[in-house]
Amino acid sequence: MTVKMATSNGGSGEKPLLESDDGYVSDLLSYSLDRLNKEPELLKSDSERIQRQLQEVAVKHYRAFITTAECIKTVHGQVQSVNQHLHSLLEGLPVLQAGCKEFSAGAEQIAAKRLVNRQMLSQHGALLDLLEVPQLIDTCVRNGNYDEALDLEAFMGKLCVLHQGVPAVHDLQAEVKAISQSMLQQLLVRLQSAIHLPECLRVIG
């Protein structure tokens, strides 16, 4: 719809006129004096009629207005609730991030331990053999197989050098050293006793 500007008489401002207003002004210019005198009453009558129609529409559709108002109120409350939840979520994000980092660090530690356990499981037989070395040395000493006992002791010494950071290896080495000291004491006691020369040479060798 086209909007035109018309200047009011005796005024300094400009008032916008719609195209329908422009047509109405043209109609007024074509009216007779008697028709112009009746125009205010006709406009008043039209205004009252329109007002009555608006009231009738409002009464007829008042439920729709009430429902709309209730919907607006409900939506407004829900929007406020969503805003509150978003605010709470934003406040909880740092805690969530810290928890995720802690979980990630814990998961990495668990994965590392699991890898170690898998490696130990794959070497289960070899680990059992190593754990039995002190017992084997003790058995060799008891049976007089000193050469085998010394070989096992040397093997444990090399293993301790290769795996210096493994506490279990050092514990085994300590047990082997204790058994070796016991073997040495036994050999010294035998040398101090009355033994034949071949056996003496065997002990010294």
Short mmCIF file of C-alpha atoms in Angstrom, two decimals, residues 24 34-49:
data_model
loop_
_atom_site.label_atom_id
_atom_site.label_comp_id
_atom_site.label_asym_id
_atom_site.label_seq_id
_atom_site.Cartn_x
_atom_site.Cartn_y
_atom_site.Cartn_z
CA TYR A 24 -11.24 9.16 1.28
CA ASP A 34 -25.24 18.50 3.39
CA ARG A 35 -23.31 15.24 3.02
CA LEU A 36 -20.28 16.72 4.73
CA ASN A 37 -22.43 17.82 7.67
CA LYS A 38 -23.63 14.23 8.08
CA GLU A 39 -20.12 12.75 7.78
CA PRO A 40 -19.16 13.06 11.49
CA GLU A 41 -22.33 11.18 12.52
CA LEU A 42 -21.68 8.53 9.91
CA LEU A 43 -18.09 8.11 11.10
CA LYS A 44 -19.27 7.87 14.70
CA SER A 45 -21.82 5.26 13.71
CA ASP A 46 -19.19 3.25 11.85
CA SER A 47 -16.85 3.48 14.84
CA GLU A 48 -19.53 2.23 17.21
CA ARG A 49 -20.40 -0.60 14.83
#
